[in-house]
Coordinates of C-alpha atoms and ligand atoms in Angstrom, one line a residue:
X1 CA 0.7 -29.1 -12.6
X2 CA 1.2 -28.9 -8.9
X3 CA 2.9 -25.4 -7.2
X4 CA 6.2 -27.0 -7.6
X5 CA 6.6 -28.1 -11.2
X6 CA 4.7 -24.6 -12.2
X7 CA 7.5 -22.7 -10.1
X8 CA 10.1 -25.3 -11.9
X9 CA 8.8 -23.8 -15.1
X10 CA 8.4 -20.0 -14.1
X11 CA 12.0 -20.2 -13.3
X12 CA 12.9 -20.8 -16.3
X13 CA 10.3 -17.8 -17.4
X14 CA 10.9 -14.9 -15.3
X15 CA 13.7 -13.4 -13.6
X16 CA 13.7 -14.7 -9.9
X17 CA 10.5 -17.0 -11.3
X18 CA 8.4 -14.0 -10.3
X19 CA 6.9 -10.9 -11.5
X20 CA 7.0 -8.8 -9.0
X21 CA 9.8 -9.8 -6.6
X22 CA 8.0 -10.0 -2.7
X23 CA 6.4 -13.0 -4.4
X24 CA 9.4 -15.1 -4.7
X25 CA 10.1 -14.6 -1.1
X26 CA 7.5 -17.5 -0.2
X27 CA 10.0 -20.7 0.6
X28 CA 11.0 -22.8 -0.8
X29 CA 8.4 -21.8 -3.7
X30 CA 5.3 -19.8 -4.1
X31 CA 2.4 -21.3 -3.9
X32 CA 0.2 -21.1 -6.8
X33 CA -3.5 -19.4 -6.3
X34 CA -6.7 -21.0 -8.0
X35 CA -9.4 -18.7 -7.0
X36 CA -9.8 -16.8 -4.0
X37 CA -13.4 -16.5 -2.1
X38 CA -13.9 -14.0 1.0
X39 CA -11.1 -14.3 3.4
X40 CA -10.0 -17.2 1.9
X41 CA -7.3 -18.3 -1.2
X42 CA -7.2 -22.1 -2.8
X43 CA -4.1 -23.2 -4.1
X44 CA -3.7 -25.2 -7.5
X45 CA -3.2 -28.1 -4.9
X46 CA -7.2 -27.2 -3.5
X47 CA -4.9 -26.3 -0.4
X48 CA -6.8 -22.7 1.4
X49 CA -5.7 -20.1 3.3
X50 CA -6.9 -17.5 5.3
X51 CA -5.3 -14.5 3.2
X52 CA -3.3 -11.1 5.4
X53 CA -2.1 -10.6 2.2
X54 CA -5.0 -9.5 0.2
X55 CA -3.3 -8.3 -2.9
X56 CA -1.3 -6.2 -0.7
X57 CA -3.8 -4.0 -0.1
X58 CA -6.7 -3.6 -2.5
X59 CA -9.0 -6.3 -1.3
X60 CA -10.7 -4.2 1.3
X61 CA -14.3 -6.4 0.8
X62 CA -12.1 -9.9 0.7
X63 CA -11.9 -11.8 -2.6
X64 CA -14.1 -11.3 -5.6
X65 CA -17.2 -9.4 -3.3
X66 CA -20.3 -10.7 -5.2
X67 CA -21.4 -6.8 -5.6
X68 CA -18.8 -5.9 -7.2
X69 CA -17.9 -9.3 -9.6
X70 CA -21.8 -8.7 -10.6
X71 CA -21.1 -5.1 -11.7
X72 CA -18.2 -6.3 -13.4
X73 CA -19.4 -8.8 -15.3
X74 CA -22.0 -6.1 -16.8
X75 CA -19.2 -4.2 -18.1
X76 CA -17.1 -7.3 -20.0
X77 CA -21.0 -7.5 -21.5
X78 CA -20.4 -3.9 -23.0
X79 CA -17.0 -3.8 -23.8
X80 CA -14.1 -3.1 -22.1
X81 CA -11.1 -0.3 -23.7
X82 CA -12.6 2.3 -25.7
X83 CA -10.0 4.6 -26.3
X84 CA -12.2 7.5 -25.3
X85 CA -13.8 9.0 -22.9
X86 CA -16.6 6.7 -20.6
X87 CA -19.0 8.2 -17.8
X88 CA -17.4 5.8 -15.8
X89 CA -14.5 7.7 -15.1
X90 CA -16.9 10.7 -14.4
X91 CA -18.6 8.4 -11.7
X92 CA -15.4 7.1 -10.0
X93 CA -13.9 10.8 -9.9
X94 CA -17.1 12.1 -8.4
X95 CA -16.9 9.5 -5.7
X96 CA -13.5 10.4 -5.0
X97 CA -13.7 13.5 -5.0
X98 CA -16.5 13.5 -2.7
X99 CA -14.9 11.5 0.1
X100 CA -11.1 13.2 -0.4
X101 CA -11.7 16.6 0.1
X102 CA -7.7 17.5 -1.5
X103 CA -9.0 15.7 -4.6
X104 CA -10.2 18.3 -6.3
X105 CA -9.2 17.2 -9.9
X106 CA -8.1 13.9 -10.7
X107 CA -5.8 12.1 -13.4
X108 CA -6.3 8.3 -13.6
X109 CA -3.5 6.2 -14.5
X110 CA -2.7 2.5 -13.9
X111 CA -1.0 1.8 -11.1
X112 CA 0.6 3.2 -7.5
X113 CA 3.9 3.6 -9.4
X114 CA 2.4 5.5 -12.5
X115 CA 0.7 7.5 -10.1
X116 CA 3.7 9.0 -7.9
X117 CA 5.8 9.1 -10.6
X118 CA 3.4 11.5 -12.3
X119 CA 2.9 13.6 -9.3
X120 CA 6.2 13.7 -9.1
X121 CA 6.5 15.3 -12.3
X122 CA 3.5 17.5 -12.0
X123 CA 4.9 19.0 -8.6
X124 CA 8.2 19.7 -10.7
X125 CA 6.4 21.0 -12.9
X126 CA 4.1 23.3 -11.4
X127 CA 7.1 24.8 -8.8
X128 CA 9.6 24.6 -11.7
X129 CA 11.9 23.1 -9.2
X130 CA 13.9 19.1 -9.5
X131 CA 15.0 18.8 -6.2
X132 CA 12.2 16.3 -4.4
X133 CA 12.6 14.9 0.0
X134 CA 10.8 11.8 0.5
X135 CA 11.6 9.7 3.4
X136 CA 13.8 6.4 3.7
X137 CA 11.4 3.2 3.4
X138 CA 8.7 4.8 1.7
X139 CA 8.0 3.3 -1.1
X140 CA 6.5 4.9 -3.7
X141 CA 6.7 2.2 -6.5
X142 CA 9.4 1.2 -9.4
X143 CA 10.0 4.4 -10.9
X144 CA 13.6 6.3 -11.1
X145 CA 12.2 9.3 -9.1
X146 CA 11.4 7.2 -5.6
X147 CA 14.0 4.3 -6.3
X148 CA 16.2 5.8 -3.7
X149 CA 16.2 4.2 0.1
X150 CA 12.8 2.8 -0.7
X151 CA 11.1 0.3 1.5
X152 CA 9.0 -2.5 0.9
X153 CA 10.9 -5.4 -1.8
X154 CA 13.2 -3.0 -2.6
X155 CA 14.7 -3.5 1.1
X156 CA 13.8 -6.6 1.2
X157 CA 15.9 -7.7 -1.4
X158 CA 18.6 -5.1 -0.3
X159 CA 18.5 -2.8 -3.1
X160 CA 16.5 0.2 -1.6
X161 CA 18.7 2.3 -4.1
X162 CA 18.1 0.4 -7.3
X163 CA 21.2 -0.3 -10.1
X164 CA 20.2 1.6 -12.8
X165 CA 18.9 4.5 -11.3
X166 CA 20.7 7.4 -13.1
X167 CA 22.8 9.2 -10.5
X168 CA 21.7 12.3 -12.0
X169 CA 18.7 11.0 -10.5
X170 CA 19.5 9.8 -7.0
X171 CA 20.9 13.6 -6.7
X172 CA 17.7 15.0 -6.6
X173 CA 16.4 13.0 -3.8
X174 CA 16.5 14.2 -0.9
X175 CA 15.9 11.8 2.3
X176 CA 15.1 12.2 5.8
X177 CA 14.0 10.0 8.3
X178 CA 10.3 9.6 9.2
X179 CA 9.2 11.3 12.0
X180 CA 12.4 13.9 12.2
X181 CA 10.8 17.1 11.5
X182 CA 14.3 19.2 12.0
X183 CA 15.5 16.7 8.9
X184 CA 12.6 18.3 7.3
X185 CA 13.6 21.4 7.8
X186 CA 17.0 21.6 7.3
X187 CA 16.6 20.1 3.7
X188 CA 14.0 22.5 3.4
X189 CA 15.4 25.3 4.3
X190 CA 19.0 24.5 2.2
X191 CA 17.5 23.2 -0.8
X192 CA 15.3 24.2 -3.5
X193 CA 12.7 21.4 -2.8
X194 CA 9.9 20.8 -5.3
X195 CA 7.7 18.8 -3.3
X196 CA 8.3 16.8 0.1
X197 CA 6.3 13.2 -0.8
X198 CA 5.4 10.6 2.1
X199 CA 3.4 7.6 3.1
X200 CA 0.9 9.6 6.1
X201 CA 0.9 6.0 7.2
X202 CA 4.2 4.2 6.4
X203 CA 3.3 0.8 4.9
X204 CA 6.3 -0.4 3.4
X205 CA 8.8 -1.2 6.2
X206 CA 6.0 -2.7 8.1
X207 CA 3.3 -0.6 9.9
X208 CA 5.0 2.8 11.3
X209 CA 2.5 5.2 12.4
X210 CA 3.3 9.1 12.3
X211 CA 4.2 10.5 15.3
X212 CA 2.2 13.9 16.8
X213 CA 2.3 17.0 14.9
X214 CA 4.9 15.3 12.9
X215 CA 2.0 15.5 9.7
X216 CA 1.0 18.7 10.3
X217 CA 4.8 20.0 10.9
X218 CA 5.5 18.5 7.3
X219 CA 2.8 20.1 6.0
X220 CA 3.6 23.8 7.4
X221 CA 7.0 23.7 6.4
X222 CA 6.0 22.6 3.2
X223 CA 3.8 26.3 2.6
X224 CA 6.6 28.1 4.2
X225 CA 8.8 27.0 1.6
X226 CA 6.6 27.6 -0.9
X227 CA 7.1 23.6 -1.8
X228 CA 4.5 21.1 -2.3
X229 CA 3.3 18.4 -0.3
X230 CA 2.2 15.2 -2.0
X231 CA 0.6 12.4 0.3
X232 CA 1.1 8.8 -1.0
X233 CA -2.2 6.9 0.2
X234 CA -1.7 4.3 -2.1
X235 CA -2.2 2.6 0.6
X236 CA -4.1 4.3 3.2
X237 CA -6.4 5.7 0.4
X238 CA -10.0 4.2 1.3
X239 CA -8.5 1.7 4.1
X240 CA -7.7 3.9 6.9
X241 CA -11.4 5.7 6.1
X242 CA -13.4 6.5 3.9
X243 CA -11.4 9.9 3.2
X244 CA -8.1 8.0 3.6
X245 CA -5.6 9.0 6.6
X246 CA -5.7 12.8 5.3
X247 CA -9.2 12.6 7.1
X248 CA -8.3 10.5 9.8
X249 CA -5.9 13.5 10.7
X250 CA -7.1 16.5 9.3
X251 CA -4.2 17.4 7.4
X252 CA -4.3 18.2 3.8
X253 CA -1.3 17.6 0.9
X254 CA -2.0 19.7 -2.3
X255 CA -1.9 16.4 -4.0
X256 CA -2.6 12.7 -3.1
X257 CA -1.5 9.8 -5.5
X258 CA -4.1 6.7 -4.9
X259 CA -4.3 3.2 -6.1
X260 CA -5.1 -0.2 -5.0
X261 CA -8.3 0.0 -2.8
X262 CA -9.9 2.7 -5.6
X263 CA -9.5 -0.1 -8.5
X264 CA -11.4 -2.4 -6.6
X265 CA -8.6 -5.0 -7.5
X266 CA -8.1 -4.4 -10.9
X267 CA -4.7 -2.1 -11.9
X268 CA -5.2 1.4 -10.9
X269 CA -3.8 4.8 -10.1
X270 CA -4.6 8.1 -9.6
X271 CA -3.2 11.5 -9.2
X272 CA -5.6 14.4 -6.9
X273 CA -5.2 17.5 -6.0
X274 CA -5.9 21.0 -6.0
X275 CA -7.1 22.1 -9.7
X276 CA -4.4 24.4 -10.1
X277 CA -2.1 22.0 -10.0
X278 CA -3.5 18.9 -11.5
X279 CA -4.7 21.1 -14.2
X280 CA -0.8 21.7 -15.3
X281 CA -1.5 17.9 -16.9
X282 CA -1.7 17.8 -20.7
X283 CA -3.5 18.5 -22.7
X284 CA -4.5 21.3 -20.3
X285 CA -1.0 22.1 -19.6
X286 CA 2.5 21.1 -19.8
X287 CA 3.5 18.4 -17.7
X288 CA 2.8 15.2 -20.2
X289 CA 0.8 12.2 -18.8
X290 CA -1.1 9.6 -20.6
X291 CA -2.4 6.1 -20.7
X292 CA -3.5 4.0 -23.0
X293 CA -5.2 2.3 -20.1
X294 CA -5.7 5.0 -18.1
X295 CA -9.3 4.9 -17.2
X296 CA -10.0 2.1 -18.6
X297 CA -13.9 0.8 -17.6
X298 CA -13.3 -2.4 -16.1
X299 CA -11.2 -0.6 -13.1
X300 CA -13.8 2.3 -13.1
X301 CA -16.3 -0.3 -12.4
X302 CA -14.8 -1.8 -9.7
X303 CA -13.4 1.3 -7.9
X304 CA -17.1 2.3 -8.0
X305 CA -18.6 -0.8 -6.4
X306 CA -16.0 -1.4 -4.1
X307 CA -16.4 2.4 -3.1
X308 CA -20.4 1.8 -2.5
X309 CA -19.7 -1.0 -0.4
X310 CA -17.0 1.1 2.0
X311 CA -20.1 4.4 2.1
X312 CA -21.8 2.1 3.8
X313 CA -19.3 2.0 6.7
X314 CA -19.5 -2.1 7.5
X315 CA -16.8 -3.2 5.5
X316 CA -14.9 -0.7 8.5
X317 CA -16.1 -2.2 10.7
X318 CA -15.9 -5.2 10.3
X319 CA -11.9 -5.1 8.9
X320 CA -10.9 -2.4 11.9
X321 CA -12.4 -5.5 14.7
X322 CA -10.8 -8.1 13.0
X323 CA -7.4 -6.3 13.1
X324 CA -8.1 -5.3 16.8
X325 CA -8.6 -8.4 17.9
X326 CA -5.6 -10.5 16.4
X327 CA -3.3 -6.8 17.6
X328 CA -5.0 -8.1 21.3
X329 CA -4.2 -11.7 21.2
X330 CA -0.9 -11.2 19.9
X331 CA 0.1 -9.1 22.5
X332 CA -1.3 -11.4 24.9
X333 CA 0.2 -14.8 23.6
X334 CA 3.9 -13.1 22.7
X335 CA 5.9 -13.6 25.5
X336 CA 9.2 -12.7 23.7
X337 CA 10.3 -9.0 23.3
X338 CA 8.3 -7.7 20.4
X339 CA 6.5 -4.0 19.5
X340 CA 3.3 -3.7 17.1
X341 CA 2.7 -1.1 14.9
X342 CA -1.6 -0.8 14.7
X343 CA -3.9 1.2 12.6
X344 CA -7.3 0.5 11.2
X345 CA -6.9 -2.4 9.3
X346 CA -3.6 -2.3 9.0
X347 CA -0.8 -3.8 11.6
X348 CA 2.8 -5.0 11.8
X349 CA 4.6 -7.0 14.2
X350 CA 8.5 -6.8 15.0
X351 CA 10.2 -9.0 17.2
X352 CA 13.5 -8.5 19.6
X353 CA 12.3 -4.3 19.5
X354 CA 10.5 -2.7 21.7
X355 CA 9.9 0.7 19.6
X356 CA 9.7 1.1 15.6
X357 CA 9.1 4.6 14.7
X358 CA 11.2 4.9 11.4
X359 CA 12.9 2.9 8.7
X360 CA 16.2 2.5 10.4
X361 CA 14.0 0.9 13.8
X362 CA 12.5 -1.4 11.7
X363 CA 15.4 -2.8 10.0
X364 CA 17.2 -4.0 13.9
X365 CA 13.8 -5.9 13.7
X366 CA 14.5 -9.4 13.8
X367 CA 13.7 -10.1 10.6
X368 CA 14.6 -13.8 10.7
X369 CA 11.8 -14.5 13.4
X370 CA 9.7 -13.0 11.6
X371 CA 10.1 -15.1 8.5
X372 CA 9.9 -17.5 11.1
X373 CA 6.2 -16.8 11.9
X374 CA 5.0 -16.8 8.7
X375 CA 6.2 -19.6 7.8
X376 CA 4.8 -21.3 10.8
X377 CA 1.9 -19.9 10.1
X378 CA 1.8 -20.8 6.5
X379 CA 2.1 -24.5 7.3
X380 CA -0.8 -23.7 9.4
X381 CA -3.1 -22.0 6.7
X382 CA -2.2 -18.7 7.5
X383 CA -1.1 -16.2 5.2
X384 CA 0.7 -13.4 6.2
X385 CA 3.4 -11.7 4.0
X386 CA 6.2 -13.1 3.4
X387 CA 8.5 -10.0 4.5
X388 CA 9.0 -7.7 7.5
X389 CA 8.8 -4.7 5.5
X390 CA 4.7 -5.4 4.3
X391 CA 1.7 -5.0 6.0
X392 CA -0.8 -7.0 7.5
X393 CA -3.6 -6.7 6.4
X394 CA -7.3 -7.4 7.3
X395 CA -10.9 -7.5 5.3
X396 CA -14.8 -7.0 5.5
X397 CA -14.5 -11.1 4.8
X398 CA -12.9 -11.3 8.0
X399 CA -15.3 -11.9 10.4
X400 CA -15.3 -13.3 13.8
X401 CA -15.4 -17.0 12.4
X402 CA -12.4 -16.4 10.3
X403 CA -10.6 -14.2 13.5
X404 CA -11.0 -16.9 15.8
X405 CA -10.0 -19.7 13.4
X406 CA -6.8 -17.6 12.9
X407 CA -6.0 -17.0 17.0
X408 CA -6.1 -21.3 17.5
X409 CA -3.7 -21.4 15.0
X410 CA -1.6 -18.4 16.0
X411 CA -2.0 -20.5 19.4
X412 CA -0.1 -23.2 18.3
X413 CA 2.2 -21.5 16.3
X414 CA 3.8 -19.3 18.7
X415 CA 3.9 -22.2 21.4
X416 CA 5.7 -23.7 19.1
X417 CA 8.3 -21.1 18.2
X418 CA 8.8 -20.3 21.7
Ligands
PMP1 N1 2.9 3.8 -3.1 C1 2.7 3.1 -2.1 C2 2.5 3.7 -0.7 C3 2.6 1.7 -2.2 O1 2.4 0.9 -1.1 C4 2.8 1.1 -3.5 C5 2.7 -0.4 -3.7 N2 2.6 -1.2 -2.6 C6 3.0 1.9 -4.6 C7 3.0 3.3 -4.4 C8 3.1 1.4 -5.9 O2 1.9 0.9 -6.4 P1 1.8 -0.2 -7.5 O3 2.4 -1.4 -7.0 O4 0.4 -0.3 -7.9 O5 2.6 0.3 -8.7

């Protein structure tokens, strides 16, 4: 079967022929992955493209990294779900811990979503508050508790409040715009908030970086109001650095939910913090959580491989360049008005802007010509997502082979568009 008849079928499988929806936003079909090598995916067709995509996120070393596939493999020889404890998960926290100085404790679960949405709880817990402030286009996965002006698919597909979302729900979100500290504040000040939750590094409505002392004004408001201050690095967790953006700007949340880049690529999640708190988790305390994957040995393995790769700083390197470079060209070659959002490995463009610095910037972005771009680009071998409100991403795979590849072909494509 070609992309096209398997997309004929999956139609007929799955709502929107996808299972998770920013996939079905690849026209007129999504193309269908065979194996994926470095920087590089192969469709069923044997058609490759150099992947921005990576997973949307966790790929850090590129596709299946020989380290870690070979560490992997070892474990399927052993077994793979015990239902008890292994000293895998001992190993994985350790290194964690180590590099995230907030992560005192940690609670694996399985994903991004499972993660926030057990922070969430453990916050309410702990402060014995419901009332929560998280900010609009953050997204902090598919769970009631965030579902409310969330970014990423959830704007893309206009339904940043989900349907279904009890409104007893909705009510105890509180939103504020990023970057407005006196929004912050106020809701601060008039409400009863259990915990103010953010994206350090907003991810989900493209690249939107923090503005100064907008971090560290969140997070002393947050101790004045005896509230608690949870930092989503889902994302940003081992990508920005080592010790995730907390490190890259010295300010500490109480807890920090991880995922992606600590699984290696395999389904992961994770909630840190201060023992105190995280120690409020059953069976130690009340606030319940558990998994019958959680922990499981094949992630362990390949959050701790992928984490011995990134201690040895290249992968940095080497990801941080490529993104710097491509940032460079494309500001050189865009001639049209245009604003892009750059940290680390991680970078956005928006056309017909000239400023994004929250959710409702980035939604005058002309979305259109962005969709535009990757599609161009796509034709070209390029794959970038298929929605403003992702993030481009770049990889220890992409070298300065792969880089320059991509800037002839961004070449052509915006002379093209233009
Ligand atoms: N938080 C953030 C910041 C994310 O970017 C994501 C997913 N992109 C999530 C949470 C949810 O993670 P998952 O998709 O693994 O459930």
């Amino acid at each position: 079967m070609n992309s096209e008849e398997m997309w004929a079928q999956a139609k007929q499988l799955f709502a929107g022929g996808v299972n998770s929806p920013v996939r079905a936003a690849v026209k007129p079909f999504p193309f269908y992955v065979e194996r994926g090598k470095g920087a590089y995916i192969y469709t069923v067709e044997g058609k490759k493209f150099i992947d921005y995509v990576l997973g949307y996120g966790p790929l850090i070393l590129g596709h299946s990294p020989e380290s870690v596939k070979r560490k992997i493999v070892e474990q399927l020889e052993k077994g793979w779900l015990f239902g008890t404890p292994s000293e895998l998960e001992i190993k994985l926290a350790k290194k964690i811990s180590s590099h995230i100085p907030s992560a005192q404790k940690i609670r694996f679960v399985n994903s991004g979503t499972e993660a926030t949405m057990a922070a969430i709880r453990l916050a309410r817990g702990y402060t014995k508050r419901s009332k929560i402030l998280k900010f609009s286009g953050n997204y902090h996965g598919a769970h009631d508790y965030a579902l409310v002006e969330a970014g990423s698919a959830a704007t893309e597909y206009n339904v940043a409040t989900s349907d279904g979302v009890p409104i007893e729900i909705i009510k105890t979100v509180e939103v504020c715009e990023f970057n407005d500290l006196d929004c912050v504040d106020k809701k601060l000040r008039n409400e009863d908030i259990a915990t103010v939750i953010l994206e350090p590094i907003m991810g989900n409505a493209g690249v939107i970086l923090p503005e100064k002392d907008f971090l560290s004004g969140v997070r002393e408001l947050t101790k004045s109001y005896n509230s608690l201050l949870i930092f989503d690095e889902v994302i940003t967790g081992f990508r920005i650095n080592i010790g995730g953006a907390q490190s890259y700007y010295q300010i500490y949340p109480d807890i920090t939910t991880l995922g992606k880049i600590i699984g290696g690529g395999f389904p992961i999640g994770a909630v840190a913090g201060k023992a105190e708190i995280v120690d409020n988790f059953t069976p130690a305390g009340k606030v319940f959580n558990a998994g019958t994957f959680n922990a499981n040995p094949i992630s362990m393995i390949a959050g701790i491989a992928t984490i011995e790769e990134l201690e040895k700083e290249y992968p940095y390197d080497i990801a941080n360049k490529a993104a710097k470079t491509l940032v460079e060209e494309l500001e050189r070659l865009l001639k049209i008005k245009h604003t892009i959002n750059h940290v680390g490995s991680m970078f956005q463009v928006f056309f017909g802007i000239d400023k994004v610095r929250n959710y409702s910037d980035a939604k005058r972005a002309d979305k259109e010509y962005y969709i535009k771009f990757h599609e161009r680009l796509l034709k070209e071998g390029v794959f970038i997502p298929p929605s403003q409100y992702e993030t481009i991403f770049t990889s220890a795979s992409h070298k300065d082979d792969v880089v320059n590849d991509t800037i002839d072909k961004l070449v052509k494509v915006i002379g093209e568009l233009s």
